């Protein structure tokens, strides 16, 4: 059975292993592979045609993941194992971390290997393999996939006070959409590189009726209640990922440098108010477990964290060229 309660599907921008080939070294001519087959100091060439494709995953059994039906790559239903975190260095001395995921068939044989770079890969770039880590890959995935607020975000407290997320403390009572005032059980804080696919999403004040600028992690889901079904979802309540809202004007990527992230955990997966709009909190599941302290993980396994599956609310926005999705959402929430 699953280690934790189910969570929503998450989609990772991955490359097939053939996107990176050894141009100098012991494994000359070989594609990127899993940890046991790698040799330090090999130089990898990123092929000119290398492009990222979305791999859709859900928590599976025994700590693995399962490819879901809406994936753009891989075989739906197949098992995915997180193998390792690799560190590469460019000729300029800049390091890039890459997670290796392995798809296997029913017999456990390798079908495909995928690379998930934690910073953008540049075609025609040469990278030297300088580190292979098989112990901390899950924590790295957790940092990438977990929903987070950025420093300075105003959170609505049970009293109506607007408090910055960095000033919150365990035990504080926060206003939730579904369960009223709830106590914060854990607060996480991480610092990540803000680059490319992994740069936080900046939602300008007023874009979604938010009172101030809201900056969140790309996978962060915002709650939308449609008074009129402008999106054709067939239901009123939706959860929409921040990265799907990017339009280049009112919703953009904050690209460059580093970003300070905060994760908020309650007894249940909650919808709270950040800069005046509804947004999810951290979901206790297979992805987030690696960044949580041992006592919180023990509570997860014991079932005292009642983290409901809200995946039925997930909605993928139609990507119509030139469409202003934020305007549609504003109409839907007020119409």
Tab-separated table of C-alpha atoms in Angstrom:
chain	number	residue	atom	x	y	z
A	1	UNK	CA	0.000	0.000	0.000
A	2	UNK	CA	1.011	3.659	-0.276
A	3	UNK	CA	3.190	5.097	2.470
A	4	UNK	CA	0.975	8.173	2.747
A	5	UNK	CA	-2.423	9.409	1.691
A	6	UNK	CA	-2.887	10.166	-2.026
A	7	UNK	CA	-2.111	13.567	-3.439
A	8	UNK	CA	-2.680	15.406	-6.636
A	9	UNK	CA	-0.795	14.570	-9.793
A	10	UNK	CA	2.358	16.603	-10.339
A	11	UNK	CA	4.113	17.133	-13.647
A	12	UNK	CA	7.874	17.363	-13.957
A	13	UNK	CA	9.776	18.930	-16.895
A	14	UNK	CA	12.092	16.026	-17.774
A	15	UNK	CA	14.475	15.125	-20.601
A	16	UNK	CA	14.999	11.658	-22.028
A	17	UNK	CA	18.423	10.300	-21.120
A	18	UNK	CA	19.456	10.592	-24.786
A	19	UNK	CA	19.431	14.399	-24.380
A	20	UNK	CA	22.774	14.107	-22.561
A	21	UNK	CA	25.588	12.025	-24.069
A	22	UNK	CA	29.175	11.477	-22.844
A	23	UNK	CA	31.536	13.408	-25.156
A	24	UNK	CA	34.735	12.778	-23.178
A	25	UNK	CA	35.521	10.121	-20.583
A	26	UNK	CA	35.171	6.480	-19.632
A	27	UNK	CA	31.601	6.125	-20.887
A	28	UNK	CA	32.276	7.861	-24.228
A	29	UNK	CA	29.202	7.771	-26.452
A	30	UNK	CA	26.814	6.597	-23.720
A	31	UNK	CA	23.634	8.409	-22.767
A	32	UNK	CA	22.975	9.557	-19.214
A	33	UNK	CA	22.185	6.566	-16.994
A	34	UNK	CA	21.460	5.623	-13.374
A	35	UNK	CA	24.003	5.940	-10.564
A	36	UNK	CA	25.558	2.465	-10.759
A	37	UNK	CA	26.626	3.019	-14.374
A	38	UNK	CA	28.042	6.530	-14.026
A	39	UNK	CA	31.713	7.534	-13.853
A	40	UNK	CA	32.843	10.767	-12.218
A	41	UNK	CA	34.679	13.304	-14.413
A	42	UNK	CA	32.885	12.163	-17.582
A	43	UNK	CA	31.912	15.156	-19.720
A	44	UNK	CA	28.346	15.261	-21.039
A	45	UNK	CA	27.165	17.158	-24.112
A	46	UNK	CA	23.600	18.484	-24.119
A	47	UNK	CA	22.248	17.742	-27.583
A	48	UNK	CA	21.100	20.761	-29.666
A	49	UNK	CA	17.568	19.388	-30.010
A	50	UNK	CA	17.146	18.625	-26.296
A	51	UNK	CA	13.691	19.658	-25.077
A	52	UNK	CA	11.873	19.117	-21.792
A	53	UNK	CA	8.598	17.162	-21.752
A	54	UNK	CA	6.073	16.884	-18.922
A	55	UNK	CA	6.146	13.624	-16.969
A	56	UNK	CA	2.961	13.263	-14.886
A	57	UNK	CA	3.356	11.307	-11.651
A	58	UNK	CA	1.381	10.293	-8.593
A	59	UNK	CA	2.575	8.546	-5.409
A	60	UNK	CA	2.781	4.801	-5.953
A	61	UNK	CA	3.738	1.871	-3.758
A	62	UNK	CA	6.775	1.333	-1.512
A	63	UNK	CA	8.122	4.839	-2.007
A	64	UNK	CA	7.956	4.780	-5.803
A	65	UNK	CA	5.802	6.829	-8.176
A	66	UNK	CA	3.360	5.875	-10.917
A	67	UNK	CA	3.027	7.548	-14.324
A	68	UNK	CA	-0.511	8.894	-14.737
A	69	UNK	CA	-2.757	9.029	-17.772
A	70	UNK	CA	-2.258	12.696	-18.657
A	71	UNK	CA	1.515	12.375	-19.059
A	72	UNK	CA	3.275	13.652	-22.183
A	73	UNK	CA	6.024	11.052	-21.920
A	74	UNK	CA	6.380	7.555	-20.514
A	75	UNK	CA	3.892	4.677	-20.241
A	76	UNK	CA	0.803	5.422	-18.100
A	77	UNK	CA	0.664	3.004	-15.188
A	78	UNK	CA	4.400	2.293	-15.219
A	79	UNK	CA	6.479	2.569	-12.046
A	80	UNK	CA	9.067	5.336	-11.659
A	81	UNK	CA	11.950	5.153	-9.177
A	82	UNK	CA	13.916	8.196	-8.061
A	83	UNK	CA	17.511	7.021	-8.462
A	84	UNK	CA	19.936	9.804	-7.627
A	85	UNK	CA	20.877	13.473	-7.655
A	86	UNK	CA	23.807	14.291	-9.940
A	87	UNK	CA	25.966	17.399	-9.793
A	88	UNK	CA	27.460	18.747	-13.011
A	89	UNK	CA	29.893	21.624	-13.493
A	90	UNK	CA	30.150	23.826	-16.557
A	91	UNK	CA	33.424	25.156	-17.947
A	92	UNK	CA	32.524	28.457	-16.238
A	93	UNK	CA	32.482	26.679	-12.867
A	94	UNK	CA	28.687	26.849	-12.423
A	95	UNK	CA	27.105	23.743	-10.900
A	96	UNK	CA	23.787	22.215	-11.968
A	97	UNK	CA	21.930	19.457	-10.133
A	98	UNK	CA	19.994	16.832	-12.088
A	99	UNK	CA	17.613	14.250	-10.616
A	100	UNK	CA	17.598	10.846	-12.338
A	101	UNK	CA	14.272	8.998	-12.576
A	102	UNK	CA	14.028	5.436	-13.864
A	103	UNK	CA	10.930	3.935	-15.498
A	104	UNK	CA	10.641	0.147	-15.142
A	105	UNK	CA	8.325	-2.515	-16.555
A	106	UNK	CA	6.354	-5.177	-14.661
A	107	UNK	CA	9.489	-7.301	-14.298
A	108	UNK	CA	11.504	-4.418	-12.871
A	109	UNK	CA	13.604	-3.989	-16.013
A	110	UNK	CA	14.614	-0.468	-17.063
A	111	UNK	CA	12.442	0.962	-19.848
A	112	UNK	CA	13.597	4.585	-19.887
A	113	UNK	CA	15.715	6.994	-17.870
A	114	UNK	CA	14.749	10.637	-17.402
A	115	UNK	CA	16.735	13.682	-16.299
A	116	UNK	CA	15.066	16.379	-14.206
A	117	UNK	CA	17.458	19.380	-14.095
A	118	UNK	CA	17.031	21.697	-11.108
A	119	UNK	CA	18.360	24.573	-13.207
A	120	UNK	CA	17.839	25.119	-16.960
A	121	UNK	CA	19.879	22.973	-19.346
A	122	UNK	CA	21.413	24.839	-22.265
A	123	UNK	CA	21.605	23.012	-25.629
A	124	UNK	CA	25.179	22.403	-26.868
A	125	UNK	CA	26.468	22.888	-23.334
A	126	UNK	CA	29.224	20.651	-21.945
A	127	UNK	CA	28.936	19.561	-18.321
A	128	UNK	CA	31.364	17.527	-16.207
A	129	UNK	CA	29.890	15.016	-13.756
A	130	UNK	CA	31.389	15.915	-10.362
A	131	UNK	CA	28.968	14.299	-7.902
A	132	UNK	CA	26.606	11.327	-7.557
A	133	UNK	CA	24.276	11.354	-4.522
A	134	UNK	CA	21.917	8.424	-3.930
A	135	UNK	CA	20.922	9.503	-0.408
A	136	UNK	CA	19.359	12.939	-0.780
A	137	UNK	CA	17.532	12.802	-4.124
A	138	UNK	CA	14.102	12.576	-2.471
A	139	UNK	CA	14.782	15.675	-0.385
A	140	UNK	CA	15.781	17.555	-3.549
A	141	UNK	CA	12.550	16.467	-5.245
A	142	UNK	CA	10.616	17.543	-2.172
A	143	UNK	CA	12.135	21.008	-2.276
A	144	UNK	CA	11.183	21.340	-5.939
A	145	UNK	CA	7.675	19.865	-5.813
A	146	UNK	CA	6.405	21.185	-2.470
A	147	UNK	CA	4.082	24.161	-2.480
A	148	UNK	CA	5.649	27.217	-0.883
A	149	UNK	CA	5.027	30.863	-0.157
A	150	UNK	CA	7.836	33.414	-0.488
A	151	UNK	CA	9.170	35.799	2.128
A	152	UNK	CA	6.913	38.816	2.582
A	153	UNK	CA	3.631	37.063	1.723
A	154	UNK	CA	0.773	38.253	3.929
A	155	UNK	CA	-1.243	35.409	5.500
A	156	UNK	CA	-4.713	35.994	6.981
A	157	UNK	CA	-4.813	35.022	10.660
A	158	UNK	CA	-7.899	33.829	12.581
A	159	UNK	CA	-8.320	37.371	13.935
A	160	UNK	CA	-8.241	38.895	10.449
A	161	UNK	CA	-4.722	40.242	10.978
A	162	UNK	CA	-2.454	40.146	7.912
A	163	UNK	CA	0.884	38.676	9.025
A	164	UNK	CA	4.003	38.080	6.939
A	165	UNK	CA	4.742	34.401	6.467
A	166	UNK	CA	8.260	34.723	7.910
A	167	UNK	CA	6.737	36.040	11.170
A	168	UNK	CA	4.457	33.032	11.717
A	169	UNK	CA	5.120	30.586	14.558
A	170	UNK	CA	4.023	27.018	15.256
A	171	UNK	CA	0.760	27.169	17.187
A	172	UNK	CA	-0.466	30.363	15.507
A	173	UNK	CA	-4.104	30.199	14.477
A	174	UNK	CA	-4.681	30.837	10.792
A	175	UNK	CA	-7.994	31.333	8.984
A	176	UNK	CA	-8.841	28.431	6.664
A	177	UNK	CA	-11.578	28.323	4.049
A	178	UNK	CA	-13.140	25.030	5.133
A	179	UNK	CA	-12.339	24.588	8.832
A	180	UNK	CA	-12.215	28.086	10.308
A	181	UNK	CA	-9.308	28.851	12.634
A	182	UNK	CA	-6.613	26.135	12.600
A	183	UNK	CA	-3.267	25.864	14.381
A	184	UNK	CA	-0.045	25.739	12.418
A	185	UNK	CA	1.757	22.448	13.161
A	186	UNK	CA	5.024	22.982	11.274
A	187	UNK	CA	6.781	25.715	9.281
A	188	UNK	CA	9.521	24.892	6.787
A	189	UNK	CA	12.013	27.263	5.240
A	190	UNK	CA	14.241	26.582	2.229
A	191	UNK	CA	16.307	28.615	-0.208
A	192	UNK	CA	16.309	27.646	-3.889
A	193	UNK	CA	17.758	28.908	-7.166
A	194	UNK	CA	15.136	30.923	-9.035
A	195	UNK	CA	15.811	29.861	-12.614
A	196	UNK	CA	13.697	28.870	-15.616
A	197	UNK	CA	11.032	26.258	-14.870
A	198	UNK	CA	11.909	26.520	-11.190
A	199	UNK	CA	11.579	30.274	-10.810
A	200	UNK	CA	8.671	31.364	-8.576
A	201	UNK	CA	5.495	32.733	-10.126
A	202	UNK	CA	4.692	36.423	-9.512
A	203	UNK	CA	0.990	37.315	-9.571
A	204	UNK	CA	0.618	41.097	-9.700
A	205	UNK	CA	-1.750	42.784	-7.271
A	206	UNK	CA	-5.302	42.718	-8.626
A	207	UNK	CA	-4.640	40.069	-11.281
A	208	UNK	CA	-6.835	37.578	-9.413
A	209	UNK	CA	-8.394	40.060	-6.980
A	210	UNK	CA	-5.323	39.692	-4.754
A	211	UNK	CA	-4.679	42.665	-2.481
A	212	UNK	CA	-0.920	42.603	-2.989
A	213	UNK	CA	1.661	40.928	-5.185
A	214	UNK	CA	1.645	37.185	-4.532
A	215	UNK	CA	4.798	35.149	-5.269
A	216	UNK	CA	4.580	31.358	-4.901
A	217	UNK	CA	6.341	28.201	-6.073
A	218	UNK	CA	5.394	27.036	-9.603
A	219	UNK	CA	3.499	23.916	-8.427
A	220	UNK	CA	1.468	25.893	-5.882
A	221	UNK	CA	-2.266	25.480	-6.468
A	222	UNK	CA	-4.656	28.401	-6.088
A	223	UNK	CA	-8.298	27.822	-5.201
A	224	UNK	CA	-10.871	29.328	-7.555
A	225	UNK	CA	-14.619	29.405	-6.964
A	226	UNK	CA	-16.531	29.983	-10.205
A	227	UNK	CA	-19.849	31.763	-9.858
A	228	UNK	CA	-20.237	31.181	-13.578
A	229	UNK	CA	-18.482	28.339	-15.384
A	230	UNK	CA	-16.356	30.511	-17.655
A	231	UNK	CA	-13.736	27.756	-17.986
A	232	UNK	CA	-16.121	24.963	-18.928
A	233	UNK	CA	-14.901	22.819	-16.042
A	234	UNK	CA	-18.341	21.510	-15.186
A	235	UNK	CA	-17.932	22.421	-11.503
A	236	UNK	CA	-17.624	25.513	-9.365
A	237	UNK	CA	-14.538	24.716	-7.272
A	238	UNK	CA	-11.118	24.388	-8.912
A	239	UNK	CA	-7.451	24.137	-7.970
A	240	UNK	CA	-5.140	25.664	-10.596
A	241	UNK	CA	-1.345	25.547	-10.542
A	242	UNK	CA	0.391	28.918	-10.480
A	243	UNK	CA	2.695	28.006	-13.386
A	244	UNK	CA	-0.358	27.471	-15.619
A	245	UNK	CA	-1.376	31.109	-15.071
A	246	UNK	CA	1.822	32.662	-16.462
A	247	UNK	CA	0.867	35.122	-19.231
A	248	UNK	CA	3.945	37.325	-19.455
A	249	UNK	CA	2.178	40.433	-18.172
A	250	UNK	CA	0.219	40.216	-14.911
A	251	UNK	CA	1.526	36.735	-14.071
A	252	UNK	CA	5.238	36.212	-14.671
A	253	UNK	CA	8.299	34.233	-13.591
A	254	UNK	CA	10.650	35.870	-11.089
A	255	UNK	CA	13.783	34.586	-12.799
A	256	UNK	CA	17.294	34.963	-11.412
A	257	UNK	CA	19.146	34.685	-8.128
A	258	UNK	CA	17.704	32.827	-5.172
A	259	UNK	CA	14.287	32.668	-3.539
A	260	UNK	CA	13.391	32.076	0.107
A	261	UNK	CA	10.452	29.679	0.429
A	262	UNK	CA	8.193	28.893	3.406
A	263	UNK	CA	6.022	25.783	3.763
A	264	UNK	CA	3.005	25.734	6.107
A	265	UNK	CA	1.622	22.466	7.494
A	266	UNK	CA	-1.658	21.894	9.334
A	267	UNK	CA	-3.394	18.769	10.668
A	268	UNK	CA	-5.196	18.617	7.333
A	269	UNK	CA	-4.430	19.932	3.880
A	270	UNK	CA	-5.974	23.407	4.017
A	271	UNK	CA	-6.945	26.310	1.796
A	272	UNK	CA	-5.820	29.559	3.442
A	273	UNK	CA	-5.690	33.192	2.337
A	274	UNK	CA	-2.478	34.742	1.022
A	275	UNK	CA	-2.575	38.364	-0.118
A	276	UNK	CA	-6.348	37.999	0.105
A	277	UNK	CA	-6.796	35.041	-2.269
A	278	UNK	CA	-7.247	31.355	-1.532
A	279	UNK	CA	-4.182	29.109	-1.837
A	280	UNK	CA	-3.309	25.621	-0.639
A	281	UNK	CA	-0.946	24.713	2.182
A	282	UNK	CA	1.636	21.925	2.183
A	283	UNK	CA	0.198	18.475	1.573
A	284	UNK	CA	1.709	15.669	3.663
A	285	UNK	CA	2.481	13.028	1.039
A	286	UNK	CA	5.290	11.051	-0.588
A	287	UNK	CA	6.809	14.161	-2.170
A	288	UNK	CA	6.934	16.324	0.942
A	289	UNK	CA	7.967	13.626	3.443
A	290	UNK	CA	11.685	14.041	2.725
A	291	UNK	CA	11.742	17.673	3.853
A	292	UNK	CA	9.717	17.083	7.032
A	293	UNK	CA	11.190	16.354	10.476
A	294	UNK	CA	10.974	12.783	11.786
A	295	UNK	CA	8.239	13.495	14.333
A	296	UNK	CA	5.970	14.929	11.640
A	297	UNK	CA	6.620	11.949	9.339
A	298	UNK	CA	5.753	9.626	12.253
A	299	UNK	CA	2.439	11.430	12.653
A	300	UNK	CA	1.806	11.053	8.928
A	301	UNK	CA	2.372	7.303	9.098
A	302	UNK	CA	0.197	7.022	12.210
A	303	UNK	CA	-2.632	8.813	10.424
A	304	UNK	CA	-2.898	11.765	12.829
A	305	UNK	CA	-2.358	14.150	9.910
A	306	UNK	CA	-5.654	13.881	8.022
A	307	UNK	CA	-4.449	15.077	4.664
A	308	UNK	CA	-7.425	14.870	2.363
A	309	UNK	CA	-7.000	14.188	-1.323
A	310	UNK	CA	-8.179	17.273	-3.223
A	311	UNK	CA	-6.988	16.046	-6.610
A	312	UNK	CA	-10.588	15.926	-7.850
A	313	UNK	CA	-10.454	19.745	-7.836
A	314	UNK	CA	-7.409	19.922	-10.116
A	315	UNK	CA	-8.036	21.669	-13.406
A	316	UNK	CA	-5.564	22.098	-16.266
A	317	UNK	CA	-6.117	25.413	-17.959
A	318	UNK	CA	-6.629	25.320	-21.729
A	319	UNK	CA	-3.564	26.881	-23.369
A	320	UNK	CA	-5.225	29.047	-25.998
A	321	UNK	CA	-2.709	31.291	-27.727
A	322	UNK	CA	-3.210	34.941	-26.840
A	323	UNK	CA	-5.942	34.203	-24.283
A	324	UNK	CA	-5.924	36.211	-21.047
A	325	UNK	CA	-6.713	33.460	-18.560
A	326	UNK	CA	-6.544	35.759	-15.542
A	327	UNK	CA	-9.313	37.926	-17.001
A	328	UNK	CA	-11.439	34.806	-17.494
A	329	UNK	CA	-10.844	33.763	-13.894
A	330	UNK	CA	-11.778	37.221	-12.621
A	331	UNK	CA	-15.055	37.029	-14.547
A	332	UNK	CA	-15.704	33.510	-13.310
A	333	UNK	CA	-15.264	34.491	-9.658
A	334	UNK	CA	-17.507	37.567	-9.856
A	335	UNK	CA	-20.023	36.656	-12.564
